[in-house]
N, C-alpha and C. Protein backbone atom coordinates (compact mmCIF):
# COMPACT_ATOMS: atom_id res chain seq x y z
N UNK A 1 5.92 0.85 36.01
CA UNK A 1 5.72 0.06 36.57
C UNK A 1 4.67 -0.50 34.67
N UNK A 2 3.59 0.93 35.33
CA UNK A 2 3.08 0.85 34.20
C UNK A 2 3.68 1.07 31.61
N UNK A 3 5.26 1.50 32.46
CA UNK A 3 5.99 0.98 30.62
C UNK A 3 5.23 0.12 30.73
N UNK A 4 6.86 -0.65 31.70
CA UNK A 4 6.62 -1.80 31.90
C UNK A 4 5.54 -2.79 31.44
N UNK A 5 4.34 -2.80 32.24
CA UNK A 5 3.21 -3.30 30.84
C UNK A 5 3.10 -3.49 30.12
N UNK A 6 3.18 -1.84 29.78
CA UNK A 6 2.67 -1.61 27.74
C UNK A 6 3.30 -1.76 27.15
N UNK A 7 4.68 -2.59 27.60
CA UNK A 7 5.55 -2.25 26.19
C UNK A 7 4.96 -4.20 26.36
N UNK A 8 4.56 -5.24 27.30
CA UNK A 8 4.90 -6.46 27.23
C UNK A 8 4.00 -6.18 26.18
N UNK A 9 3.07 -5.38 26.36
CA UNK A 9 1.30 -5.88 25.43
C UNK A 9 2.13 -5.39 24.10
N UNK A 10 2.52 -4.75 23.94
CA UNK A 10 3.29 -3.80 23.26
C UNK A 10 3.83 -5.43 21.99
N UNK A 11 4.84 -6.39 23.20
CA UNK A 11 5.63 -7.21 22.60
C UNK A 11 4.83 -7.95 22.18
N UNK A 12 3.68 -8.62 22.73
CA UNK A 12 2.90 -9.45 22.87
C UNK A 12 2.22 -9.74 21.04
N UNK A 13 1.50 -8.04 21.53
CA UNK A 13 0.89 -8.25 19.36
C UNK A 13 1.94 -8.32 18.93
N UNK A 14 2.62 -7.68 18.90
CA UNK A 14 4.34 -7.38 17.90
C UNK A 14 4.07 -8.64 17.33
N UNK A 15 4.38 -9.44 18.08
CA UNK A 15 5.25 -11.15 17.84
C UNK A 15 3.72 -11.89 17.31
N UNK A 16 2.04 -11.11 17.69
CA UNK A 16 1.10 -11.78 17.14
C UNK A 16 1.21 -11.61 15.57
N UNK A 17 0.64 -10.12 15.09
CA UNK A 17 1.28 -9.88 13.62
C UNK A 17 2.53 -10.61 13.83
N UNK A 18 3.59 -10.07 13.49
CA UNK A 18 4.69 -11.21 13.36
C UNK A 18 4.94 -12.85 13.04
N UNK A 19 3.94 -13.44 13.49
CA UNK A 19 3.82 -14.71 13.16
C UNK A 19 3.14 -15.80 11.91
N UNK A 20 3.89 -16.13 11.74
CA UNK A 20 3.47 -17.15 10.44
C UNK A 20 1.62 -17.38 10.74
N UNK A 21 1.14 -17.14 9.01
CA UNK A 21 -0.43 -17.10 9.10
C UNK A 21 -0.32 -17.10 7.79
N UNK A 22 -1.17 -18.32 8.32
CA UNK A 22 -2.36 -19.18 6.58
C UNK A 22 -3.61 -18.92 6.53
N UNK A 23 -3.49 -18.55 5.07
CA UNK A 23 -4.74 -17.93 4.88
C UNK A 23 -5.30 -18.84 2.74
N UNK A 24 -6.44 -19.79 3.87
CA UNK A 24 -6.58 -20.47 2.54
C UNK A 24 -7.65 -20.21 1.28
N UNK A 25 -6.28 -19.33 0.25
CA UNK A 25 -6.54 -18.31 -1.19
C UNK A 25 -6.68 -19.41 -2.22
N UNK A 26 -8.39 -19.74 -2.66
CA UNK A 26 -8.59 -20.14 -4.06
C UNK A 26 -8.63 -20.45 -4.63
N UNK A 27 -7.40 -20.66 -5.77
CA UNK A 27 -7.14 -21.64 -6.80
C UNK A 27 -7.37 -20.62 -8.46
N UNK A 28 -6.55 -20.10 -8.90
CA UNK A 28 -7.21 -20.01 -10.35
C UNK A 28 -8.05 -21.04 -11.37
N UNK A 29 -8.99 -20.36 -11.95
CA UNK A 29 -9.60 -21.58 -12.39
C UNK A 29 -9.87 -21.10 -14.00
N UNK A 30 -8.58 -20.97 -15.01
CA UNK A 30 -8.41 -20.75 -16.19
C UNK A 30 -6.70 -20.43 -16.55
N UNK A 31 -6.32 -20.61 -17.30
CA UNK A 31 -4.65 -21.22 -17.73
C UNK A 31 -5.07 -20.48 -19.57
N UNK A 32 -4.19 -20.48 -19.74
CA UNK A 32 -3.91 -20.10 -21.68
C UNK A 32 -3.05 -21.41 -22.52
N UNK A 33 -2.78 -22.05 -22.47
CA UNK A 33 -2.89 -22.83 -23.51
C UNK A 33 -1.12 -22.54 -24.34
N UNK A 34 -0.45 -23.65 -23.38
CA UNK A 34 1.16 -23.70 -23.02
C UNK A 34 1.80 -23.13 -22.04
N UNK A 35 1.07 -22.50 -21.26
CA UNK A 35 1.44 -21.85 -20.27
C UNK A 35 1.91 -22.65 -19.15
N UNK A 36 2.60 -22.63 -17.91
CA UNK A 36 2.21 -22.89 -16.20
C UNK A 36 0.90 -22.93 -15.82
N UNK A 37 0.04 -23.78 -14.39
CA UNK A 37 -0.65 -23.23 -14.44
C UNK A 37 -0.97 -24.13 -12.99
N UNK A 38 -1.14 -23.04 -12.10
CA UNK A 38 -0.37 -23.26 -10.60
C UNK A 38 -1.92 -24.58 -9.95
N UNK A 39 -1.96 -25.32 -9.73
CA UNK A 39 -3.17 -25.84 -9.14
C UNK A 39 -3.00 -25.60 -7.63
N UNK A 40 -3.47 -24.28 -7.01
CA UNK A 40 -3.62 -23.93 -5.53
C UNK A 40 -4.49 -24.61 -4.57
N UNK A 41 -3.46 -25.30 -3.46
CA UNK A 41 -5.04 -26.00 -3.00
C UNK A 41 -3.80 -26.01 -1.08
N UNK A 42 -4.64 -24.61 -0.90
CA UNK A 42 -4.39 -24.21 0.98
C UNK A 42 -4.99 -25.18 1.68
N UNK A 43 -4.75 -26.17 3.17
CA UNK A 43 -5.43 -26.28 4.21
C UNK A 43 -5.09 -26.16 5.40
N UNK A 44 -5.24 -25.09 6.42
CA UNK A 44 -4.26 -24.72 6.94
C UNK A 44 -4.99 -25.82 7.67
N UNK A 45 -3.78 -26.22 8.98
CA UNK A 45 -3.70 -26.40 10.06
C UNK A 45 -4.61 -25.81 11.26
N UNK A 46 -5.53 -26.90 11.88
CA UNK A 46 -6.27 -26.63 12.80
C UNK A 46 -5.74 -26.01 13.78
N UNK A 47 -4.53 -27.73 14.34
CA UNK A 47 -3.95 -27.73 15.40
C UNK A 47 -1.97 -27.63 15.61
N UNK A 48 -1.79 -26.56 15.02
CA UNK A 48 -0.61 -26.32 14.69
C UNK A 48 0.97 -26.76 15.27
N UNK A 49 0.46 -26.89 17.50
CA UNK A 49 0.54 -26.57 17.98
C UNK A 49 1.34 -29.23 18.05
N UNK A 50 0.62 -28.80 17.49
CA UNK A 50 0.80 -30.45 16.56
C UNK A 50 1.02 -30.62 16.52
N UNK A 51 2.12 -32.26 15.68
CA UNK A 51 2.56 -32.46 14.45
C UNK A 51 1.66 -33.64 14.13
N UNK A 52 1.80 -33.88 13.72
CA UNK A 52 0.84 -34.46 11.57
C UNK A 52 1.22 -35.27 10.64
N UNK A 53 1.02 -36.32 10.26
CA UNK A 53 1.41 -36.87 9.35
C UNK A 53 0.36 -37.11 7.86
N UNK A 54 0.88 -36.65 7.74
CA UNK A 54 -0.33 -36.20 6.31
C UNK A 54 0.39 -36.82 4.79
N UNK A 55 -1.20 -36.43 3.96
CA UNK A 55 -1.17 -37.26 2.92
C UNK A 55 -2.12 -36.39 1.96
N UNK A 56 -1.61 -36.36 0.32
CA UNK A 56 -1.95 -35.53 -0.17
C UNK A 56 -2.65 -36.23 -1.40
N UNK A 57 -3.52 -36.15 -2.04
CA UNK A 57 -3.67 -37.22 -3.04
C UNK A 57 -5.01 -36.04 -4.32
N UNK A 58 -4.25 -35.99 -5.73
CA UNK A 58 -5.07 -35.38 -6.82
C UNK A 58 -5.65 -35.66 -7.32
N UNK A 59 -7.00 -35.67 -7.91
CA UNK A 59 -7.44 -36.32 -8.94
C UNK A 59 -7.90 -35.36 -10.59
N UNK A 60 -8.55 -36.03 -10.99
CA UNK A 60 -8.71 -35.45 -12.13
C UNK A 60 -9.83 -35.95 -13.16
N UNK A 61 -11.14 -35.35 -13.36
CA UNK A 61 -12.49 -35.44 -14.28
C UNK A 61 -12.37 -34.98 -14.84
N UNK A 62 -12.45 -35.32 -16.06
CA UNK A 62 -12.84 -34.40 -17.39
C UNK A 62 -14.19 -34.61 -17.63
N UNK A 63 -14.87 -33.85 -18.51
CA UNK A 63 -16.54 -33.17 -18.16
C UNK A 63 -16.48 -34.65 -19.08
N UNK A 64 -17.65 -35.20 -18.58
CA UNK A 64 -18.39 -36.13 -18.58
C UNK A 64 -17.62 -37.54 -17.85
N UNK A 65 -16.88 -37.48 -17.14
CA UNK A 65 -16.14 -38.37 -17.08
C UNK A 65 -15.87 -38.77 -15.11
N UNK A 66 -15.29 -39.58 -15.30
CA UNK A 66 -14.66 -40.21 -13.27
C UNK A 66 -13.69 -39.51 -13.24
N UNK A 67 -13.36 -39.31 -12.19
CA UNK A 67 -12.08 -39.04 -11.04
C UNK A 67 -11.28 -40.31 -11.40
N UNK A 68 -9.69 -39.53 -11.17
CA UNK A 68 -9.04 -40.19 -11.59
C UNK A 68 -7.91 -39.57 -10.58
N UNK A 69 -6.61 -41.22 -10.45
CA UNK A 69 -5.22 -40.01 -9.56
C UNK A 69 -4.97 -39.40 -10.89
N UNK A 70 -3.96 -38.79 -10.25
CA UNK A 70 -3.11 -37.94 -11.14
C UNK A 70 -1.62 -37.71 -10.38
N UNK A 71 -1.53 -37.59 -8.59
CA UNK A 71 -0.59 -37.39 -7.81
C UNK A 71 -1.00 -37.26 -6.61
N UNK A 72 -0.19 -38.40 -5.77
CA UNK A 72 0.12 -37.97 -4.46
C UNK A 72 1.58 -38.24 -3.11
N UNK A 73 0.99 -38.20 -2.31
CA UNK A 73 2.45 -37.12 -1.85
C UNK A 73 1.85 -38.24 0.04
N UNK A 74 2.78 -38.60 0.06
CA UNK A 74 2.23 -39.23 0.68
C UNK A 74 3.88 -40.10 1.25
N UNK A 75 4.44 -38.82 2.39
CA UNK A 75 5.98 -39.27 2.86
C UNK A 75 6.77 -38.65 1.24
N UNK A 76 6.68 -39.24 0.23
CA UNK A 76 7.68 -39.25 -0.61
C UNK A 76 6.19 -38.90 -2.37
N UNK A 77 6.57 -38.06 -2.42
CA UNK A 77 6.39 -38.10 -4.32
C UNK A 77 5.97 -38.78 -4.84
N UNK A 78 4.70 -39.00 -5.22
CA UNK A 78 4.24 -40.47 -6.62
C UNK A 78 3.13 -39.55 -7.46
N UNK A 79 3.62 -40.00 -8.80
CA UNK A 79 2.74 -39.18 -9.85
C UNK A 79 2.10 -40.59 -11.15
N UNK A 80 0.93 -40.16 -10.64
CA UNK A 80 0.55 -41.64 -11.27
C UNK A 80 0.58 -41.55 -12.94
N UNK A 81 0.27 -42.84 -13.74
CA UNK A 81 0.31 -42.50 -15.63
C UNK A 81 -1.22 -42.01 -15.67
N UNK A 82 -0.72 -40.98 -16.53
CA UNK A 82 -1.73 -40.41 -17.03
C UNK A 82 -2.05 -39.41 -18.24
N UNK A 83 -2.24 -38.71 -18.39
CA UNK A 83 -2.47 -37.91 -19.30
C UNK A 83 -0.82 -36.69 -19.07
N UNK A 84 -1.52 -36.57 -17.67
CA UNK A 84 0.06 -35.74 -17.22
C UNK A 84 1.55 -36.22 -16.88
N UNK A 85 1.39 -37.30 -17.17
CA UNK A 85 2.61 -37.92 -17.30
C UNK A 85 4.47 -37.60 -17.37
N UNK A 86 4.42 -36.68 -16.70
CA UNK A 86 5.46 -35.78 -17.21
C UNK A 86 5.79 -34.23 -16.74
N UNK A 87 4.35 -33.69 -16.28
CA UNK A 87 4.16 -31.98 -16.51
C UNK A 87 3.61 -32.25 -15.30
N UNK A 88 3.22 -32.95 -14.11
CA UNK A 88 2.68 -32.16 -12.28
C UNK A 88 4.49 -32.04 -12.37
N UNK A 89 4.44 -31.74 -11.24
CA UNK A 89 5.49 -30.36 -10.32
C UNK A 89 4.68 -30.57 -8.73
N UNK A 90 4.80 -30.51 -8.19
CA UNK A 90 4.57 -30.24 -6.67
C UNK A 90 5.67 -29.21 -6.44
N UNK A 91 4.75 -28.46 -5.40
CA UNK A 91 4.72 -27.08 -5.10
C UNK A 91 4.17 -26.83 -3.72
N UNK A 92 4.34 -27.84 -2.98
CA UNK A 92 4.32 -28.21 -1.78
C UNK A 92 5.27 -27.85 -0.71
N UNK A 93 4.69 -26.14 0.52
CA UNK A 93 5.13 -26.15 1.08
C UNK A 93 5.54 -27.18 2.56
N UNK A 94 6.70 -26.59 3.39
CA UNK A 94 7.27 -27.82 4.27
C UNK A 94 6.61 -27.25 5.42
N UNK A 95 5.88 -26.75 5.67
CA UNK A 95 5.11 -27.14 6.63
C UNK A 95 3.59 -27.68 6.11
N UNK A 96 3.53 -28.41 5.16
CA UNK A 96 2.70 -29.08 4.76
C UNK A 96 0.97 -28.41 4.49
N UNK A 97 0.96 -27.40 4.42
CA UNK A 97 -0.75 -26.30 4.75
C UNK A 97 -0.81 -26.22 3.23
N UNK A 98 0.70 -25.58 2.30
CA UNK A 98 -0.07 -25.43 1.24
C UNK A 98 1.02 -26.92 0.64
N UNK A 99 -0.63 -27.57 -0.27
CA UNK A 99 0.09 -28.75 -1.26
C UNK A 99 -0.49 -28.73 -2.51
N UNK A 100 -0.33 -27.22 -3.13
CA UNK A 100 -0.02 -27.33 -4.46
C UNK A 100 0.79 -28.26 -5.25
N UNK A 101 0.15 -28.15 -6.62
CA UNK A 101 0.92 -29.45 -8.32
C UNK A 101 0.84 -27.82 -9.02
N UNK A 102 1.69 -27.93 -9.65
CA UNK A 102 1.90 -27.20 -11.22
C UNK A 102 1.63 -28.51 -12.17
N UNK A 103 1.20 -27.65 -13.18
CA UNK A 103 0.97 -28.22 -15.10
C UNK A 103 1.50 -27.69 -15.57
N UNK A 104 2.14 -28.07 -15.72
CA UNK A 104 3.51 -27.91 -17.35
C UNK A 104 2.65 -27.72 -18.89
N UNK A 105 2.98 -26.65 -19.16
CA UNK A 105 2.79 -27.30 -21.19
C UNK A 105 1.51 -27.96 -20.96
N UNK A 106 0.31 -26.31 -19.60
CA UNK A 106 -1.10 -26.52 -20.17
C UNK A 106 -1.74 -27.19 -21.95
N UNK A 107 -2.49 -27.84 -21.49
CA UNK A 107 -3.52 -28.06 -23.51
C UNK A 107 -5.00 -27.92 -22.94
N UNK A 108 -5.16 -27.45 -24.13
CA UNK A 108 -6.74 -27.84 -23.99
C UNK A 108 -7.73 -29.12 -24.03
N UNK A 109 -7.09 -29.81 -24.44
CA UNK A 109 -7.50 -31.35 -23.26
C UNK A 109 -7.10 -30.84 -22.03
N UNK A 110 -7.06 -30.23 -21.07
CA UNK A 110 -6.45 -30.52 -19.00
C UNK A 110 -7.88 -29.92 -18.82
N UNK A 111 -8.44 -29.21 -20.02
CA UNK A 111 -10.64 -28.26 -19.00
C UNK A 111 -10.61 -29.54 -17.62
N UNK A 112 -10.93 -28.86 -16.49
CA UNK A 112 -11.79 -30.73 -16.54
C UNK A 112 -11.50 -30.26 -15.03
N UNK A 113 -12.20 -30.27 -14.31
CA UNK A 113 -12.42 -30.85 -11.94
C UNK A 113 -11.11 -31.26 -11.64
N UNK A 114 -10.28 -30.69 -11.19
CA UNK A 114 -9.31 -31.13 -10.27
C UNK A 114 -10.04 -31.46 -8.94
N UNK A 115 -9.55 -32.08 -7.97
CA UNK A 115 -10.29 -32.34 -6.82
C UNK A 115 -8.16 -32.21 -6.34
N UNK A 116 -8.49 -31.93 -4.19
CA UNK A 116 -7.77 -31.43 -3.88
C UNK A 116 -7.87 -32.67 -2.67
N UNK A 117 -7.62 -33.78 -1.53
CA UNK A 117 -8.15 -34.23 -0.92
C UNK A 117 -6.37 -33.92 -0.08
N UNK A 118 -6.95 -33.59 1.25
CA UNK A 118 -5.92 -33.15 2.00
C UNK A 118 -6.33 -34.55 3.47
N UNK A 119 -5.46 -35.87 3.63
CA UNK A 119 -5.49 -36.05 5.09
C UNK A 119 -4.96 -36.23 6.52
N UNK A 120 -4.82 -35.39 7.86
CA UNK A 120 -3.64 -35.42 8.46
C UNK A 120 -4.87 -36.39 9.72
N UNK A 121 -3.84 -37.28 9.67
CA UNK A 121 -3.80 -37.79 11.38
C UNK A 121 -2.37 -37.01 12.18
N UNK A 122 -3.24 -36.47 13.38
CA UNK A 122 -2.10 -35.74 14.85
C UNK A 122 -2.21 -36.79 15.37
N UNK A 123 -0.64 -36.26 16.14
CA UNK A 123 -0.29 -37.75 16.68
C UNK A 123 -0.13 -37.50 18.00
N UNK A 124 -0.92 -37.21 19.10
CA UNK A 124 -1.70 -37.06 20.49
C UNK A 124 -0.79 -38.11 21.10
N UNK A 125 -0.94 -37.96 22.32
CA UNK A 125 0.16 -38.67 23.13
C UNK A 125 -1.31 -40.57 23.10
N UNK A 126 -2.78 -39.72 23.45
CA UNK A 126 -3.25 -40.84 23.77
C UNK A 126 -4.12 -41.11 22.79
N UNK A 127 -4.80 -41.27 21.56
CA UNK A 127 -5.41 -41.59 20.30
C UNK A 127 -5.03 -39.84 19.13
N UNK A 128 -4.87 -40.85 18.17
CA UNK A 128 -5.05 -40.19 16.68
C UNK A 128 -5.75 -40.08 15.66
N UNK A 129 -6.58 -38.64 15.98
CA UNK A 129 -7.55 -38.23 14.95
C UNK A 129 -7.89 -37.87 13.85
N UNK A 130 -8.03 -37.67 12.47
CA UNK A 130 -7.64 -37.23 12.14
C UNK A 130 -8.85 -36.83 10.98
N UNK A 131 -8.15 -35.40 10.34
CA UNK A 131 -8.97 -33.83 10.10
C UNK A 131 -8.92 -34.17 8.17
N UNK A 132 -10.07 -34.99 7.69
CA UNK A 132 -9.45 -34.46 5.86
C UNK A 132 -10.62 -33.22 5.58
N UNK A 133 -9.60 -32.96 4.45
CA UNK A 133 -10.65 -31.23 3.75
C UNK A 133 -10.22 -31.58 2.23
N UNK A 134 -11.44 -31.19 0.98
CA UNK A 134 -11.16 -31.01 0.24
C UNK A 134 -11.09 -29.86 -0.91
N UNK A 135 -10.65 -30.18 -2.24
CA UNK A 135 -10.68 -28.87 -2.77
C UNK A 135 -11.37 -29.19 -4.00
N UNK A 136 -11.73 -28.17 -4.72
CA UNK A 136 -12.24 -28.35 -5.89
C UNK A 136 -11.74 -27.03 -6.66
N UNK A 137 -11.72 -27.55 -7.48
CA UNK A 137 -10.70 -26.36 -8.72
C UNK A 137 -11.74 -27.12 -10.10
N UNK A 138 -11.81 -25.57 -10.75
CA UNK A 138 -12.93 -25.76 -11.39
C UNK A 138 -11.94 -24.97 -13.08
N UNK A 139 -11.26 -25.99 -14.05
CA UNK A 139 -10.22 -24.67 -14.87
C UNK A 139 -10.28 -25.47 -16.06
N UNK A 140 -10.54 -24.07 -17.22
CA UNK A 140 -10.78 -24.24 -18.69
C UNK A 140 -9.64 -23.82 -19.14
N UNK A 141 -8.63 -23.85 -20.11
CA UNK A 141 -7.58 -23.66 -20.78
C UNK A 141 -8.12 -23.26 -22.12
N UNK A 142 -7.77 -21.85 -22.26
CA UNK A 142 -8.42 -20.93 -23.45
C UNK A 142 -6.96 -20.89 -24.10
N UNK A 143 -7.47 -20.73 -25.70
CA UNK A 143 -5.87 -20.55 -25.80
C UNK A 143 -5.12 -19.48 -25.84
N UNK A 144 -6.10 -18.18 -25.48
CA UNK A 144 -5.17 -17.22 -25.85
C UNK A 144 -5.86 -16.54 -24.74
N UNK A 145 -4.97 -15.75 -23.99
CA UNK A 145 -5.63 -14.54 -22.84
C UNK A 145 -6.06 -13.75 -23.12
N UNK A 146 -7.46 -13.72 -22.74
CA UNK A 146 -8.26 -12.94 -22.20
C UNK A 146 -8.33 -11.44 -22.13
N UNK A 147 -8.42 -10.00 -21.75
CA UNK A 147 -8.22 -8.76 -22.17
C UNK A 147 -8.90 -9.43 -20.91
N UNK A 148 -8.05 -8.57 -19.65
CA UNK A 148 -9.26 -8.38 -18.54
C UNK A 148 -9.73 -7.07 -17.98
N UNK A 149 -11.42 -7.11 -18.12
CA UNK A 149 -12.04 -5.49 -17.55
C UNK A 149 -11.21 -4.67 -17.04
N UNK A 150 -10.87 -5.15 -15.47
CA UNK A 150 -9.98 -4.11 -15.11
C UNK A 150 -9.93 -3.32 -15.74
N UNK A 151 -8.31 -3.91 -16.29
CA UNK A 151 -7.41 -3.33 -16.92
C UNK A 151 -7.71 -2.34 -18.51
N UNK A 152 -8.70 -3.33 -19.20
CA UNK A 152 -9.60 -2.69 -20.33
C UNK A 152 -10.24 -1.40 -19.49
N UNK A 153 -10.62 -0.83 -18.15
CA UNK A 153 -11.37 0.58 -16.87
C UNK A 153 -10.17 1.22 -17.19
N UNK A 154 -9.37 0.92 -16.97
CA UNK A 154 -7.63 1.41 -16.45
C UNK A 154 -7.06 2.25 -17.36
N UNK A 155 -7.57 1.65 -17.99
CA UNK A 155 -6.74 2.05 -19.46
C UNK A 155 -7.35 3.23 -20.24
N UNK A 156 -9.15 3.27 -19.98
CA UNK A 156 -9.80 4.21 -20.73
C UNK A 156 -9.30 5.35 -19.31
N UNK A 157 -9.78 5.55 -18.33
CA UNK A 157 -9.38 6.51 -16.97
C UNK A 157 -7.70 7.17 -18.22
N UNK A 158 -6.95 6.72 -17.67
CA UNK A 158 -5.95 6.69 -17.90
C UNK A 158 -6.26 7.55 -19.01
N UNK A 159 -6.84 7.56 -20.39
CA UNK A 159 -6.51 7.99 -21.11
C UNK A 159 -7.08 9.69 -21.07
N UNK A 160 -8.28 9.29 -20.67
CA UNK A 160 -9.76 10.48 -20.33
C UNK A 160 -8.79 11.93 -19.15
N UNK A 161 -8.14 11.33 -18.22
CA UNK A 161 -6.79 11.59 -17.74
C UNK A 161 -5.99 12.66 -18.02
N UNK A 162 -5.48 11.85 -19.47
CA UNK A 162 -3.74 12.59 -19.69
C UNK A 162 -4.70 13.34 -20.69
N UNK A 163 -6.44 12.45 -21.65
CA UNK A 163 -6.48 14.24 -21.75
C UNK A 163 -7.34 15.24 -21.60
N UNK A 164 -7.62 15.70 -20.75
CA UNK A 164 -8.04 16.47 -19.15
C UNK A 164 -7.20 17.37 -19.09
N UNK A 165 -5.60 16.70 -18.84
CA UNK A 165 -4.11 17.43 -18.33
C UNK A 165 -4.10 17.63 -19.26
N UNK A 166 -3.55 18.04 -20.94
CA UNK A 166 -3.70 18.16 -21.68
C UNK A 166 -4.65 20.15 -22.73
N UNK A 167 -5.50 18.89 -22.37
CA UNK A 167 -6.43 20.37 -21.75
C UNK A 167 -6.83 22.23 -21.00
N UNK A 168 -6.87 20.13 -18.99
CA UNK A 168 -6.08 21.82 -18.59
C UNK A 168 -4.91 22.75 -18.78
N UNK A 169 -4.02 22.05 -19.52
CA UNK A 169 -3.01 23.30 -19.47
C UNK A 169 -2.87 24.02 -20.53
N UNK A 170 -3.36 23.53 -21.56
CA UNK A 170 -4.04 24.38 -22.97
C UNK A 170 -4.57 26.03 -22.23
N UNK A 171 -5.45 25.54 -21.65
CA UNK A 171 -6.18 26.84 -21.13
C UNK A 171 -5.19 27.19 -20.52
N UNK A 172 -4.58 26.71 -19.09
CA UNK A 172 -3.48 27.70 -18.33
C UNK A 172 -3.14 28.16 -19.33
N UNK A 173 -1.90 27.90 -20.69
CA UNK A 173 -1.44 28.19 -21.50
C UNK A 173 -1.70 29.85 -22.35
N UNK A 174 -3.15 29.92 -22.27
CA UNK A 174 -3.85 30.81 -22.84
C UNK A 174 -4.30 32.10 -22.49
N UNK A 175 -4.76 31.58 -20.95
CA UNK A 175 -4.37 32.66 -19.98
C UNK A 175 -3.56 33.23 -19.73
N UNK A 176 -2.09 33.40 -19.55
CA UNK A 176 -1.05 33.19 -19.32
C UNK A 176 -0.67 33.85 -20.10
N UNK A 177 -1.18 33.45 -21.45
CA UNK A 177 -0.19 34.61 -22.49
C UNK A 177 -1.57 35.86 -22.65
N UNK A 178 -2.72 36.16 -22.54
CA UNK A 178 -4.05 36.72 -22.63
C UNK A 178 -3.38 37.48 -21.61
N UNK A 179 -2.52 37.22 -19.92
CA UNK A 179 -2.83 37.75 -19.20
C UNK A 179 -1.95 38.80 -19.20
N UNK A 180 -0.34 38.11 -19.84
CA UNK A 180 1.19 39.14 -19.95
C UNK A 180 0.67 39.98 -21.30
N UNK A 181 -0.32 39.56 -22.27
CA UNK A 181 -0.57 40.75 -23.33
C UNK A 181 -0.65 41.23 -23.07
N UNK A 182 -2.39 41.59 -21.58
CA UNK A 182 -2.62 42.82 -21.22
C UNK A 182 -1.48 43.82 -20.65
N UNK A 183 -0.67 43.78 -20.05
CA UNK A 183 0.00 44.11 -19.80
C UNK A 183 0.98 44.53 -20.78
N UNK A 184 1.57 43.47 -20.90
CA UNK A 184 2.54 44.69 -22.28
C UNK A 184 1.91 45.82 -22.61
N UNK A 185 0.57 46.02 -23.12
CA UNK A 185 -0.39 46.95 -23.77
C UNK A 185 -0.20 48.26 -22.32
N UNK A 186 -0.31 48.13 -21.37
CA UNK A 186 -1.07 48.49 -20.41
C UNK A 186 0.77 48.87 -20.65
N UNK A 187 1.67 48.84 -20.57
CA UNK A 187 2.83 49.33 -19.99
C UNK A 187 3.38 50.10 -21.65
N UNK A 188 2.61 49.71 -22.67
CA UNK A 188 3.27 50.46 -23.83
C UNK A 188 2.27 51.91 -23.55
N UNK A 189 0.60 51.61 -23.19
CA UNK A 189 -0.80 52.98 -23.84
C UNK A 189 0.36 53.78 -22.30
N UNK A 190 0.95 53.80 -20.98
CA UNK A 190 1.52 53.62 -20.35
C UNK A 190 3.32 55.46 -20.81
N UNK A 191 3.67 54.38 -21.19
CA UNK A 191 4.64 55.56 -22.12
C UNK A 191 4.11 55.98 -23.17
N UNK A 192 2.97 55.55 -23.54
CA UNK A 192 3.02 56.35 -24.66
C UNK A 192 2.43 58.10 -24.45
N UNK A 193 1.85 57.64 -23.12
CA UNK A 193 1.03 58.40 -22.34
C UNK A 193 1.73 59.81 -21.73
N UNK A 194 2.98 58.98 -21.06
CA UNK A 194 4.25 60.12 -21.45
C UNK A 194 5.04 60.24 -21.90
N UNK A 195 5.19 59.56 -23.10
CA UNK A 195 5.38 60.51 -24.25
C UNK A 195 4.56 61.85 -25.08
N UNK A 196 3.86 62.39 -24.29
CA UNK A 196 3.17 62.79 -25.54
C UNK A 196 2.96 63.99 -24.26
N UNK A 197 2.53 64.18 -23.23
CA UNK A 197 2.76 65.28 -22.09
C UNK A 197 3.59 66.45 -22.16
N UNK A 198 3.88 66.92 -22.84
CA UNK A 198 5.15 68.19 -23.12
C UNK A 198 6.53 68.17 -22.01
N UNK A 199 7.07 68.47 -23.04
CA UNK A 199 8.89 68.39 -22.00
C UNK A 199 8.51 69.26 -20.74
N UNK A 200 8.06 70.43 -20.59
CA UNK A 200 7.75 71.24 -19.57
C UNK A 200 7.38 70.89 -17.84
N UNK A 201 6.01 70.22 -18.15
CA UNK A 201 4.97 69.23 -17.70
C UNK A 201 5.53 67.58 -17.25
N UNK A 202 5.97 67.22 -17.94
CA UNK A 202 6.38 66.30 -17.28
C UNK A 202 7.49 66.29 -16.01
N UNK A 203 7.88 67.36 -15.55
CA UNK A 203 9.02 67.77 -13.60
C UNK A 203 8.15 67.52 -12.69
N UNK A 204 6.69 67.98 -13.59
CA UNK A 204 5.70 67.87 -11.86
C UNK A 204 4.45 67.27 -12.38
N UNK A 205 4.63 65.56 -13.15
CA UNK A 205 4.08 64.73 -13.36
C UNK A 205 4.78 62.89 -13.23
N UNK A 206 4.00 63.00 -12.19
CA UNK A 206 4.75 60.73 -11.30
C UNK A 206 3.86 60.00 -12.17
N UNK A 207 4.92 58.80 -13.21
CA UNK A 207 4.34 58.34 -14.00
C UNK A 207 3.55 56.44 -12.61
N UNK A 208 2.39 56.81 -12.63
CA UNK A 208 2.31 55.41 -11.62
C UNK A 208 2.78 53.71 -12.14
N UNK A 209 3.87 53.43 -11.33
CA UNK A 209 4.44 52.06 -11.03
C UNK A 209 3.96 51.02 -11.13
N UNK A 210 3.30 50.46 -11.36
CA UNK A 210 2.14 48.53 -11.59
C UNK A 210 2.94 48.33 -10.76
N UNK A 211 2.74 47.22 -9.82
CA UNK A 211 3.29 46.23 -9.41
C UNK A 211 3.64 44.85 -10.34
């Protein structure tokens, strides 16, 4: 019985780890001109066991300007006429927890604040409560990608490691060469001493053998 109970607990824990997990990850805030930029908007459902209808609204506000609608999902996708016309792509998931969009061929004029509004209406038998959330993305578009500070540090550390390994290898080679040279010199000295002994005494002379 103990083994059965332990197995059941393990299966429950394993099922919990294997189940889908929703993590609200913030979106990137810098894009390079001419590339595609995914505006990440994730809103995990508070009641996954209850079905809900979801409405998503995307707004764009330039610096010093006002919010203007650019995209909407209300059972179907709808793109509003704007500077992004023909350059917006829906990247939402089937469970409507990821309601992201992608801006194609980003330009310098696309810098600004993007707002993602999510409205969910849960379908209970008695009432239909609403749940709303909002995400702000401050996007900056640059002409060229700046070199990441972390990658620069990694390259420097790699070069330092290569130099250290090279020096260590040279030191080991010099050490081994000197050790072999001393062993050869010792062997030559032993051979010279042996040849210098008179022939009549060689029978009683034992030449030491080095290991």
